[in-house]
mmCIF file of C-alpha atoms in Angstrom:
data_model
loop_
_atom_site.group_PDB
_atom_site.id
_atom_site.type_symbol
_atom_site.label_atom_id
_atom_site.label_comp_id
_atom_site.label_asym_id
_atom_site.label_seq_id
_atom_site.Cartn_x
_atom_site.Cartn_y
_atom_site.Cartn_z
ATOM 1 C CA UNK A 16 -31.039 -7.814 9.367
ATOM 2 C CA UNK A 17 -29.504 -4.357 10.282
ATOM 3 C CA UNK A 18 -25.842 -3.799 11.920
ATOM 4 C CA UNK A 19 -25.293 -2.450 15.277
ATOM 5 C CA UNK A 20 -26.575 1.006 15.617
ATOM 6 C CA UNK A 21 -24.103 2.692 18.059
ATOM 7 C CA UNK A 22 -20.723 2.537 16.461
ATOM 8 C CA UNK A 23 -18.404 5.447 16.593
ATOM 9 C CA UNK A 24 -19.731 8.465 14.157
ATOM 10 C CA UNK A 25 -15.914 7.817 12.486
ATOM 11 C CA UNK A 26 -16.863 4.006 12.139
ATOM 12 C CA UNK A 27 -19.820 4.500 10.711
ATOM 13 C CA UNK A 28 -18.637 7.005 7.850
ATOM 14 C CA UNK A 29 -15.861 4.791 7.155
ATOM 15 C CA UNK A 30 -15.908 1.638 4.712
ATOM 16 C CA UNK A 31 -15.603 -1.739 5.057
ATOM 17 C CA UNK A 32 -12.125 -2.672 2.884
ATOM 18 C CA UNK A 33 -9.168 -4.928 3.075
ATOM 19 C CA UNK A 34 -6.194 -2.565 1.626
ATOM 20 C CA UNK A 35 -4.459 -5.717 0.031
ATOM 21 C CA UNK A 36 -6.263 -8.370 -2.105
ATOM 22 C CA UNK A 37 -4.504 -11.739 -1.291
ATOM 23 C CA UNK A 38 -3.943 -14.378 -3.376
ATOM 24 C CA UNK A 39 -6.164 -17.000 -1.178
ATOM 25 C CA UNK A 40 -9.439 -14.283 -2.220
ATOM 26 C CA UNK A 41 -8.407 -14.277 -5.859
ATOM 27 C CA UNK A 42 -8.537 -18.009 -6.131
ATOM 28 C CA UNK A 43 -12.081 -17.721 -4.130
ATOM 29 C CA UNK A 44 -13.568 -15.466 -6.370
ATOM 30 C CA UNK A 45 -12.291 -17.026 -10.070
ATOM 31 C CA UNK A 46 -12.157 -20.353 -9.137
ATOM 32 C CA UNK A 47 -7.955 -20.116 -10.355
ATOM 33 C CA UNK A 48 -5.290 -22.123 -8.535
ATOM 34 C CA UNK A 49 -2.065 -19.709 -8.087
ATOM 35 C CA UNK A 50 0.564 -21.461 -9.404
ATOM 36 C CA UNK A 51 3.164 -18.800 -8.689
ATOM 37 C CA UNK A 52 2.873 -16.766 -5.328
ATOM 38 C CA UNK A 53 4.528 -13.754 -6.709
ATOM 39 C CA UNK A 54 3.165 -10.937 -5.722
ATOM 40 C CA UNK A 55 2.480 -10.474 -2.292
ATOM 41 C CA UNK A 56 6.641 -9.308 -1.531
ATOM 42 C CA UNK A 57 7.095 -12.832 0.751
ATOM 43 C CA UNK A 58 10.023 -15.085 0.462
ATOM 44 C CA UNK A 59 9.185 -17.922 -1.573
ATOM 45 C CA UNK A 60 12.742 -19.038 -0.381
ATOM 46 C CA UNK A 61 11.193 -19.305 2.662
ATOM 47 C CA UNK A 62 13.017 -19.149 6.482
ATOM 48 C CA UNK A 63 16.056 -20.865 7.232
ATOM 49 C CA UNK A 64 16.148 -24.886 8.157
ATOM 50 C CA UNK A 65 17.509 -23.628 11.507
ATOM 51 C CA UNK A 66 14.341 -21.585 11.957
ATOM 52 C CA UNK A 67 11.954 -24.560 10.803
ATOM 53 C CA UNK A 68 14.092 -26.694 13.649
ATOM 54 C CA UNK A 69 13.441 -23.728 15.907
ATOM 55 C CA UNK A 70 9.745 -24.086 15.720
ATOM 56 C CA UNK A 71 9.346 -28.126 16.068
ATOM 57 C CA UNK A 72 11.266 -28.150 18.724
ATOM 58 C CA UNK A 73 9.246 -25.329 21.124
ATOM 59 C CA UNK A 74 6.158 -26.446 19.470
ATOM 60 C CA UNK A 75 5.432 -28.571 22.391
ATOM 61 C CA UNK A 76 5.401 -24.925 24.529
ATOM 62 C CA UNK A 77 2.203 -23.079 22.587
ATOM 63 C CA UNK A 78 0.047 -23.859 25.497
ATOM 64 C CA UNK A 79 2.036 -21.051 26.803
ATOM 65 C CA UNK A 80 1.495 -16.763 26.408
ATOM 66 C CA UNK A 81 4.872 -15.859 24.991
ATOM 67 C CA UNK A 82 6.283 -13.148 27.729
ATOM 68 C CA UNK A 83 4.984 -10.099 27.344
ATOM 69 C CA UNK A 84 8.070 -7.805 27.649
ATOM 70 C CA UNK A 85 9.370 -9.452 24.860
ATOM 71 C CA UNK A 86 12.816 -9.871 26.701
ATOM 72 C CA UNK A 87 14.783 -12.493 24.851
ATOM 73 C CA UNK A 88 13.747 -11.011 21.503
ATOM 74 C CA UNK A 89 14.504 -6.954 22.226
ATOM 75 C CA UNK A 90 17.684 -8.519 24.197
ATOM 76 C CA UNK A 91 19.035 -9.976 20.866
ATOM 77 C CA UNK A 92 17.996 -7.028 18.672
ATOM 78 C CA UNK A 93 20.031 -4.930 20.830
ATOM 79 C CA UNK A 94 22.722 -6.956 20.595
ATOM 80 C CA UNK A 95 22.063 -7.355 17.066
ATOM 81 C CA UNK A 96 22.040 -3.772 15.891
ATOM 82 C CA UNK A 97 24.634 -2.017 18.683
ATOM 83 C CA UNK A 98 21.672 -0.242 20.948
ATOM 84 C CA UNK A 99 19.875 -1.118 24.097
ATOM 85 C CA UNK A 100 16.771 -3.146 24.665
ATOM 86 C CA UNK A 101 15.262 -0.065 25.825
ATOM 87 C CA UNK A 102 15.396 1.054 22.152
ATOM 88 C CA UNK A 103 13.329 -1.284 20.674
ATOM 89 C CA UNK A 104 9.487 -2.643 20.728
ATOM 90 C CA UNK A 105 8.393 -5.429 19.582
ATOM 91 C CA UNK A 106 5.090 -6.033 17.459
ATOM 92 C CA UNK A 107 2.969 -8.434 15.527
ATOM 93 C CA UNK A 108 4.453 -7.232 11.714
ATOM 94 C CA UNK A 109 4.930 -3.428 11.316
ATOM 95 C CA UNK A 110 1.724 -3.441 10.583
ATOM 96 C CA UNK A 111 0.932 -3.412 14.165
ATOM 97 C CA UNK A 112 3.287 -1.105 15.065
ATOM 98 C CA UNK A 113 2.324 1.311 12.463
ATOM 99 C CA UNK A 114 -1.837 1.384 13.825
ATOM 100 C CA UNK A 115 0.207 2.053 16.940
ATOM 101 C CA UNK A 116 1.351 5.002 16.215
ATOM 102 C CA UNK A 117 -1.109 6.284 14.650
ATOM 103 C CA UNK A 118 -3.186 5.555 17.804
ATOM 104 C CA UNK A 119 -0.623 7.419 19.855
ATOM 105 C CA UNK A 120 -0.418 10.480 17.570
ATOM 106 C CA UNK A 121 -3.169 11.664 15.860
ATOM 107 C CA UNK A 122 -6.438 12.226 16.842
ATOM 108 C CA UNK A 123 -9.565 13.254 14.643
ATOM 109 C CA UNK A 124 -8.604 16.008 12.165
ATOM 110 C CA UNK A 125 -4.725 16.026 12.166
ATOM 111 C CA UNK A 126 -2.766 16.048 9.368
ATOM 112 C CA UNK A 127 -0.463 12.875 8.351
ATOM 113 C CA UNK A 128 2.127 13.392 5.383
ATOM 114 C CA UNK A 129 2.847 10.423 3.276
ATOM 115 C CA UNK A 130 3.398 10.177 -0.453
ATOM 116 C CA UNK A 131 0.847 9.541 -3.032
ATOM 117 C CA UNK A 132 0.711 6.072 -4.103
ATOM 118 C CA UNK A 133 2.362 5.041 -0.969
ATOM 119 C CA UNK A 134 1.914 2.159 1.577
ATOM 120 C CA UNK A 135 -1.907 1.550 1.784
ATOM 121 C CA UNK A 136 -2.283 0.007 4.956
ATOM 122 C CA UNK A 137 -0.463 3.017 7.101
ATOM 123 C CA UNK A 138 -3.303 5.174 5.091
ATOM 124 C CA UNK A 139 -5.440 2.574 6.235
ATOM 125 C CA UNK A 140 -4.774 3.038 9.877
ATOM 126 C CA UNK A 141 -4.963 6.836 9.630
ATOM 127 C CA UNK A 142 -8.190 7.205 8.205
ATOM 128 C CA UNK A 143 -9.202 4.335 10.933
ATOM 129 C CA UNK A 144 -8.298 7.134 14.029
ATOM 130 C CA UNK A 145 -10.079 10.361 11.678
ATOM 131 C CA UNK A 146 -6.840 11.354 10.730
ATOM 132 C CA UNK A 147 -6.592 13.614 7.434
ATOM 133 C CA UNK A 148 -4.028 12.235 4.757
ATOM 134 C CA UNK A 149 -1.675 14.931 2.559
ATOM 135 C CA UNK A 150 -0.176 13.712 0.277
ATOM 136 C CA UNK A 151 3.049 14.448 -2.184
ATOM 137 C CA UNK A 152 3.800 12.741 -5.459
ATOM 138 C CA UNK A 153 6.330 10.387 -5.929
ATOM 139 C CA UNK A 154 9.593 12.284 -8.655
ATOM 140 C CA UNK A 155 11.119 10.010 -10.812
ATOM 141 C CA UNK A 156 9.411 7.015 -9.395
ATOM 142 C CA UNK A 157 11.069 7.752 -5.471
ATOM 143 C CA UNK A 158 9.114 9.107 -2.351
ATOM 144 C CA UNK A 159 10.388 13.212 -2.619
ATOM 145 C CA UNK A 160 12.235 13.949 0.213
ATOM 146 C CA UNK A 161 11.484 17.862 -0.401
ATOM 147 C CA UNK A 162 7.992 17.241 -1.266
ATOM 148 C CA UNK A 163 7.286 15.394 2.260
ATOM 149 C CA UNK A 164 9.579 17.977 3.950
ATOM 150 C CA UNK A 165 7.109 20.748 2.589
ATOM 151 C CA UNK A 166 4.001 19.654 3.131
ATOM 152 C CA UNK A 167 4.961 18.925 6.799
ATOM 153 C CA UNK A 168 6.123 22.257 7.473
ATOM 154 C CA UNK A 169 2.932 23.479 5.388
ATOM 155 C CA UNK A 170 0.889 21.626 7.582
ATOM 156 C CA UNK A 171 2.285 21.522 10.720
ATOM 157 C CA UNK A 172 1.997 17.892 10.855
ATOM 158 C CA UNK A 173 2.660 15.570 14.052
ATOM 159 C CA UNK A 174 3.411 12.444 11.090
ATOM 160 C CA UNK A 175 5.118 12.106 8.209
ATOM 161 C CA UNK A 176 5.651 8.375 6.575
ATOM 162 C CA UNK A 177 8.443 7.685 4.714
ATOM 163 C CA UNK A 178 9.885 4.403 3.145
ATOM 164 C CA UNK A 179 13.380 3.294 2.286
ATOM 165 C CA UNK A 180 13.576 1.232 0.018
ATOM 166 C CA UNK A 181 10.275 2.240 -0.973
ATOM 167 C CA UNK A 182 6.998 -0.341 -1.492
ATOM 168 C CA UNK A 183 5.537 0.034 -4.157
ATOM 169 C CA UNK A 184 8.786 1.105 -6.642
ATOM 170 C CA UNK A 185 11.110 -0.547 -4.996
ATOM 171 C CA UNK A 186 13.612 2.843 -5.495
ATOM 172 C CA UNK A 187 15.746 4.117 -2.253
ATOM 173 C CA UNK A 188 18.001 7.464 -1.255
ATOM 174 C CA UNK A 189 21.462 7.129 0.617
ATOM 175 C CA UNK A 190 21.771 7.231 3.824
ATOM 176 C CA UNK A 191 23.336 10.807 3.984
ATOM 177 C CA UNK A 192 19.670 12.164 2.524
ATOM 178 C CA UNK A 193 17.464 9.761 4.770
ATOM 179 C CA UNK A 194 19.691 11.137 7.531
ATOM 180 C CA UNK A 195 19.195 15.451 6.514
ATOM 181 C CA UNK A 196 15.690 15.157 6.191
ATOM 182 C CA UNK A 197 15.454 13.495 9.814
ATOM 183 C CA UNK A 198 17.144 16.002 10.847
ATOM 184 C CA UNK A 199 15.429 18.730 9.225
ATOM 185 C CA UNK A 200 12.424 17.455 10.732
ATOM 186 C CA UNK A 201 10.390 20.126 13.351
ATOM 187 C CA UNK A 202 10.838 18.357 16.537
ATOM 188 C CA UNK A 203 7.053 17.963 16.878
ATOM 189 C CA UNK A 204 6.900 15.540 13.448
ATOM 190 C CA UNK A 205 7.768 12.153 14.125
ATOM 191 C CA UNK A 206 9.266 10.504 11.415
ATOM 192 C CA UNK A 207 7.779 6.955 10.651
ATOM 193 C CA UNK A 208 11.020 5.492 8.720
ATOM 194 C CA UNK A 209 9.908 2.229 7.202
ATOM 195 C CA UNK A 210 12.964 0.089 6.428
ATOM 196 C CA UNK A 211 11.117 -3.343 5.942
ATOM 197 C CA UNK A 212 13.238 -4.043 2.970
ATOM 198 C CA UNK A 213 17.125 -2.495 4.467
ATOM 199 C CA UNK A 214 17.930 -6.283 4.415
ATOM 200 C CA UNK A 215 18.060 -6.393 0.494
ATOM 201 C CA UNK A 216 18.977 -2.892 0.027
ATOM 202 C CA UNK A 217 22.727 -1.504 -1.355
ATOM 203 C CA UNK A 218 25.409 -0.918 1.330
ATOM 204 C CA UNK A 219 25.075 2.298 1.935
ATOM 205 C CA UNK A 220 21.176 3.259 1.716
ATOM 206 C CA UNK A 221 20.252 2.641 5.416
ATOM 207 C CA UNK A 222 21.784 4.885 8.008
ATOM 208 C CA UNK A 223 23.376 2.741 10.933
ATOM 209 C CA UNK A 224 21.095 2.163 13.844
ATOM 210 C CA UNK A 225 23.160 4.415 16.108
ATOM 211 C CA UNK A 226 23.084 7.420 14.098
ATOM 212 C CA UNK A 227 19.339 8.887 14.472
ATOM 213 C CA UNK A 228 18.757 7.216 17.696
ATOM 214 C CA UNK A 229 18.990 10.717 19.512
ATOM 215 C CA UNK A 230 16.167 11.636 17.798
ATOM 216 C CA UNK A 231 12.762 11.608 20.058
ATOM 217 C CA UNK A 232 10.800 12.075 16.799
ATOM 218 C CA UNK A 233 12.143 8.913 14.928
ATOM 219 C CA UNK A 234 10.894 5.652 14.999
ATOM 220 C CA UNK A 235 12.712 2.929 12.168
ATOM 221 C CA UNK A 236 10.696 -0.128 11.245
ATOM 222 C CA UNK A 237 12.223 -3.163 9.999
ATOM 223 C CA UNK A 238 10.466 -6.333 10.065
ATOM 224 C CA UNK A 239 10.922 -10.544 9.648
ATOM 225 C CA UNK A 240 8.515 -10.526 7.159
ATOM 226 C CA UNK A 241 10.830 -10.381 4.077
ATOM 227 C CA UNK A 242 13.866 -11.578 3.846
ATOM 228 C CA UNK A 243 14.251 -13.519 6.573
ATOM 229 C CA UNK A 244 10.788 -15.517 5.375
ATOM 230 C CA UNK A 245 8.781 -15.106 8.208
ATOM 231 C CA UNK A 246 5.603 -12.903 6.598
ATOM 232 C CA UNK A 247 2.994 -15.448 8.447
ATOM 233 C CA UNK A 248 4.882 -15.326 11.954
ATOM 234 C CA UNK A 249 3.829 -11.559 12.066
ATOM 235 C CA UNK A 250 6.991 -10.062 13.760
ATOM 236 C CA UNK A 251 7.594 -6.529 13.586
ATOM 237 C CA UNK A 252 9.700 -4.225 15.872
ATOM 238 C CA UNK A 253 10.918 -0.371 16.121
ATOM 239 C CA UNK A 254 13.340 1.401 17.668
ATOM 240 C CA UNK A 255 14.110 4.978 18.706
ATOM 241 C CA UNK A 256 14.974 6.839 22.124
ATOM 242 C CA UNK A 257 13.639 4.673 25.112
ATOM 243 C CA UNK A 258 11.632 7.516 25.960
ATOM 244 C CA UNK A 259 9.350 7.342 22.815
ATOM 245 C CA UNK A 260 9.508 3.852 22.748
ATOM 246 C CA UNK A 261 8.193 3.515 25.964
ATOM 247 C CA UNK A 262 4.995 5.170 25.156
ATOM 248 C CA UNK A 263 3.934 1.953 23.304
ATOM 249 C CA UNK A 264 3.698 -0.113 26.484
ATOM 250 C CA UNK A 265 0.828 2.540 27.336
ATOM 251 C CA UNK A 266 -1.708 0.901 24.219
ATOM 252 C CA UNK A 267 0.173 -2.523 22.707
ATOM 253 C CA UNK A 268 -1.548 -5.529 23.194
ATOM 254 C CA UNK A 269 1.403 -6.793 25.815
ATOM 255 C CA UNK A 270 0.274 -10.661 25.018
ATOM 256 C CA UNK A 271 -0.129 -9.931 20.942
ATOM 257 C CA UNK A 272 3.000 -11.782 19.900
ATOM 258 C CA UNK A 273 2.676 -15.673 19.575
ATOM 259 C CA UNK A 274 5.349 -17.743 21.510
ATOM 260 C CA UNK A 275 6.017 -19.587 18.334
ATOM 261 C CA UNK A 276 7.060 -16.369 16.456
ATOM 262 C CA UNK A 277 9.398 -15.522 18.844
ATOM 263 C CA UNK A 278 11.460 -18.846 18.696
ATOM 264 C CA UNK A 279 11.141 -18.086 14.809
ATOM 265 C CA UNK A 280 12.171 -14.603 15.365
ATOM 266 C CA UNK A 281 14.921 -15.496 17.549
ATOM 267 C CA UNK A 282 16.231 -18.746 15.391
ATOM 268 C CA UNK A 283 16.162 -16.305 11.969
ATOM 269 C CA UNK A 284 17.942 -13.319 13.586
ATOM 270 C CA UNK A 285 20.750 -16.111 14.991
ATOM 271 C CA UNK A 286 21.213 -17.614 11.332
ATOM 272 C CA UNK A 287 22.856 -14.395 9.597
ATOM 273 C CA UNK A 288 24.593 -17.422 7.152
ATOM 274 C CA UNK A 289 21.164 -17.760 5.872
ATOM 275 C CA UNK A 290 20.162 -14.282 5.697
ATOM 276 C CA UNK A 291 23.029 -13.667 3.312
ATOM 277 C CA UNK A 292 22.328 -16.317 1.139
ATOM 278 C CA UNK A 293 18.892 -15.491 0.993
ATOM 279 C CA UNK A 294 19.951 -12.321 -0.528
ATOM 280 C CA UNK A 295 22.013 -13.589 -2.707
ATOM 281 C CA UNK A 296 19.372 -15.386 -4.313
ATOM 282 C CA UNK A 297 17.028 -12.134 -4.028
ATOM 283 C CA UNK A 298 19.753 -9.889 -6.328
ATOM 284 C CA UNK A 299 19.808 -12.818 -8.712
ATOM 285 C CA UNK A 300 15.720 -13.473 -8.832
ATOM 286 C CA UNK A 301 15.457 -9.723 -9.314
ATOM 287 C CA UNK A 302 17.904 -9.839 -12.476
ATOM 288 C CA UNK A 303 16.212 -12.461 -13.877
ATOM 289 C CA UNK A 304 12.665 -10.612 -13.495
ATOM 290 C CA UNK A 305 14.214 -7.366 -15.343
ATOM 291 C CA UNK A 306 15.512 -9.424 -17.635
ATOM 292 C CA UNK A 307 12.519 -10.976 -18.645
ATOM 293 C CA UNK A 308 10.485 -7.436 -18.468
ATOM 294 C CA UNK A 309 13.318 -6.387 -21.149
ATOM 295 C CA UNK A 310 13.358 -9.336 -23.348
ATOM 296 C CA UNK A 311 9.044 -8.570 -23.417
ATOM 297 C CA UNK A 312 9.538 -4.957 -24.618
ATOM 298 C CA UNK A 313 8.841 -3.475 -20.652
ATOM 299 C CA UNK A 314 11.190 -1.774 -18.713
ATOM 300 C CA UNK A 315 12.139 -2.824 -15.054
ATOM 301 C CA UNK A 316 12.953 -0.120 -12.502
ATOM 302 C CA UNK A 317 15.836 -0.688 -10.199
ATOM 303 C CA UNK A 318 15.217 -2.224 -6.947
ATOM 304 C CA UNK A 319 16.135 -2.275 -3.524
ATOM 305 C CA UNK A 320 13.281 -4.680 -2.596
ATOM 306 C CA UNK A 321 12.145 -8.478 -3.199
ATOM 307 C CA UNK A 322 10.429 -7.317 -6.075
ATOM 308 C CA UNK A 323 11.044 -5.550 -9.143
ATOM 309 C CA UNK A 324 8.271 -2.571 -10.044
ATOM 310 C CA UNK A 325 8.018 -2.898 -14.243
ATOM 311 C CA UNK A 326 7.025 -0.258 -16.238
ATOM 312 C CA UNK A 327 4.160 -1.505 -18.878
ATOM 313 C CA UNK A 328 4.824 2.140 -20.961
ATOM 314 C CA UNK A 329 1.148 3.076 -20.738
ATOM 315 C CA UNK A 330 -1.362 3.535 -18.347
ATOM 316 C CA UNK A 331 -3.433 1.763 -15.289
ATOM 317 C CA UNK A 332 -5.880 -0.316 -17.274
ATOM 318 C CA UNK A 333 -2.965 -1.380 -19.745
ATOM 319 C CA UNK A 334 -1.075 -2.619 -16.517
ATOM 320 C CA UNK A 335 -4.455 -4.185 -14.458
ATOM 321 C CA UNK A 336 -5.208 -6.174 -17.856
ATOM 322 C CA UNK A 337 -1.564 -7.790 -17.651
ATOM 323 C CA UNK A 338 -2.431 -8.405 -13.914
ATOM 324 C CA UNK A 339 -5.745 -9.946 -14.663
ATOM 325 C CA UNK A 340 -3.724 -12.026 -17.273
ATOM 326 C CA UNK A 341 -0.778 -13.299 -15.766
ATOM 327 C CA UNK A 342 -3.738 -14.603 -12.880
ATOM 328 C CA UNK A 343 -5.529 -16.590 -15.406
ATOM 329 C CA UNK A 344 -2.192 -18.571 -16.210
ATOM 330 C CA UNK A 345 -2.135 -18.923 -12.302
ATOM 331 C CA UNK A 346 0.898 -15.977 -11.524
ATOM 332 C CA UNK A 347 -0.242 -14.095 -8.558
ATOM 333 C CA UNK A 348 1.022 -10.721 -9.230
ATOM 334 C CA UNK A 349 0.162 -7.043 -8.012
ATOM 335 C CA UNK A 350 0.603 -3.176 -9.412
ATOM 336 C CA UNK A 351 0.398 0.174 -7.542
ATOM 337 C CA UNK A 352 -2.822 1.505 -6.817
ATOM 338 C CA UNK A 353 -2.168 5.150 -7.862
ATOM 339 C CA UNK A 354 -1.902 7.128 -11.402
ATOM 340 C CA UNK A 355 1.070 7.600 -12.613
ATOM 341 C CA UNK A 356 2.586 4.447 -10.645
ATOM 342 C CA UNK A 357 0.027 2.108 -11.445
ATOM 343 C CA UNK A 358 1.465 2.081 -15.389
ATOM 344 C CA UNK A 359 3.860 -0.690 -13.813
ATOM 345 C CA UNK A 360 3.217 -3.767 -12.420
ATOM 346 C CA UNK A 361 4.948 -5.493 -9.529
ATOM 347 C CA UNK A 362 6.388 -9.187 -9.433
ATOM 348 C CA UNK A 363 8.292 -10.451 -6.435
ATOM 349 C CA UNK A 364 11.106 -12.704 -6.085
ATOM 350 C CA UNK A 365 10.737 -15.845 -6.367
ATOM 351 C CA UNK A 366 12.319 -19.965 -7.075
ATOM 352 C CA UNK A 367 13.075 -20.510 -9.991
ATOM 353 C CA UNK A 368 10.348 -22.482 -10.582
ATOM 354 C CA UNK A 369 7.943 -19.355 -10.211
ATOM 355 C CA UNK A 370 10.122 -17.240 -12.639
ATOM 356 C CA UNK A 371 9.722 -20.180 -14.989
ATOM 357 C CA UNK A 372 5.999 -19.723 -15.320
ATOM 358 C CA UNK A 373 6.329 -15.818 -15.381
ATOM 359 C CA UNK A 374 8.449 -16.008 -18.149
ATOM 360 C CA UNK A 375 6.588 -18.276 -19.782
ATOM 361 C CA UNK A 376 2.763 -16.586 -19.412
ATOM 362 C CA UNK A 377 3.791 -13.154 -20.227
ATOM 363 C CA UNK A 378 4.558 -12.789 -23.710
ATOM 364 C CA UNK A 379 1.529 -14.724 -23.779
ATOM 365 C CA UNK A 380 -0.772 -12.468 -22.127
ATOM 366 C CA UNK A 381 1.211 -9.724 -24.096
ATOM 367 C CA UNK A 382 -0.050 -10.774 -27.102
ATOM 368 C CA UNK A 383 -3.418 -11.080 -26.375
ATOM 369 C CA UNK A 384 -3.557 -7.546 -25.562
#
């Protein structure tokens, strides 16, 4: 049997992929339970009790949309971060937000700066609207502010992507350079500023909310995802000048977000106790992680994130062969897709529990290299 015959031209060049491989496939395909989930950058600590409570207790209410304005939660996120409601939108994971404005941008053609090695599923969504990817390579395993400032200007570009801390290395700038290449931005490039992981960042690396909120061309991303343990509730907002944000309401799906997510959302973002003591145990998983990288002859990169990138010392099959090993002791881990990143491999943070049976497999798979 034969597919549909009239999709798009764009549709039809394009092919079918899933930009992440998740752990639930892996276990389909080898017929190997993962023992430790560490590689997808979740929180295996998981969301606060007070969000769990959250949920039970307006479980009863799922027969209802959740409101599609989004009040309560862009009410406290205002309150939250010092702006107005009118700053913020409100989507299912950035992921969402990020097809959004891609939607909203570029059209069939354009250019759309990002690094090389960067965030597959934004690429994902720009090659889904015909957009045409430029790319700059990552210097000294960071995005290159300079490099992405460049090729915009080169190109004219109406997009430029830009992480902090960055996925996949985990590195991040100061807020003083995130803030000076905002600002050296033409005023037709808007600035995707993806700050999914600010939460576990160093004081000091993400400019406060207030500061680049003049900016039309600006949009910052953060997310519940990480570390407030909420990757399957799929909650995602932005913010920037209520003008820009505004345009969203033009293509969002206004009853996308699930009512459920929204207590979560609201429950997490309340429980700031937790958040802090979830990041306490982040900084500590992430020492022990570089610690065992060292004690196995590897060296661990410093990280922002809830993962630690670890440099294998040779090349992309060297580190996929440690990938494909660790799985066949049942650790779920990842690497970067891209020459010269993809030498490393990526583990996330994790109990202690799942840093027990990394420790334990890798000199193992190690040896039988």
């Amino acid at each position: 049997m034969s597919g549909f015959s009239r999709f798009t031209p764009l549709i039809s060049a394009l092919p079918a992929t899933v930009p992440f491989v998740g752990p639930e496939a892996i276990e389909r395909q080898r017929g190997l339970p993962v023992k430790a989930r560490i590689g997808a950058n979740e929180s295996g600590f998981g969301p606060a009790p007070s969000v769990l409570a959250a949920i039970r207790e307006k479980a009863g209410e799922i027969w209802k949309y959740n409101d599609p304005e989004n009040f309560a939660l862009k009410t406290a996120l205002a309150a939250h971060l010092g702006l107005a409601p009118a700053n913020i939108v409100v989507g299912e994971g950035v992921d969402d937000l990020l097809g959004l404005i891609v939607r909203l941008i570029i059209e069939p053609g354009m250019p759309v700066v990002t690094s090389l090695g960067g965030y597959p599923t934004f690429n994902f969504h720009v090659n889904g609207f015909g957009g045409r990817l430029v790319t700059t390579p990552y210097v000294d395993d960071r995005e290159d502010l300079d490099g992405l400032l460049a090729a915009v200007k080169r190109e004219n570009a109406p997009l430029v992507y830009f992480a902090n801390p960055d996925n996949p290395m985990g590195s991040w700038w100061d807020a003083d350079s995130i803030v000076a290449f905002a600002r050296a931005l033409p005023e037709t490039t808007l600035l995707i500023l993806d700050e999914a992981y600010c939460e576990t960042a160093p004081a000091g690396s993400a400019p406060p909310a207030d500061v680049l909120i003049d900016l039309p061309n600006v949009l910052r991303m953060r997310t519940f995802s990480k570390a407030y343990g909420l990757a399957g509730a799929r909650v995602g907002y932005a913010f920037g000048t209520p003008e820009t944000v505004l345009a969203f309401d033009k293509i969002r799906n206004h009853f996308g977000m699930p009512r459920l997510s929204t207590e979560a959302a609201l429950a997490a973002l309340a429980d700031q106790a937790y958040l802090t003591d979830v990041v306490a145990r982040i900084v500590a998983a992430r020492e022990r992680i570089a610690a065992i990288a060292t004690a196995n002859g590897l060296v661990p990169l410093p990280s922002a994130t809830n993962f630690v990138a670890i440099d294998c010392g040779r090349d992309g099959v060297h580190a996929r062969a440690i990938v494909d090993g660790l799985m066949q002791h049942g650790v779920f881990i990842r690497m970067p897709g891209v020459a010269p990143l993809n030498r490393c491999i990526r583990v996330s943070t994790g109990l202690p529990a799942d840093m027990d049976l990394f420790e334990e497999a890798l000199p193992k798979v190690l040896k039988a290299l």
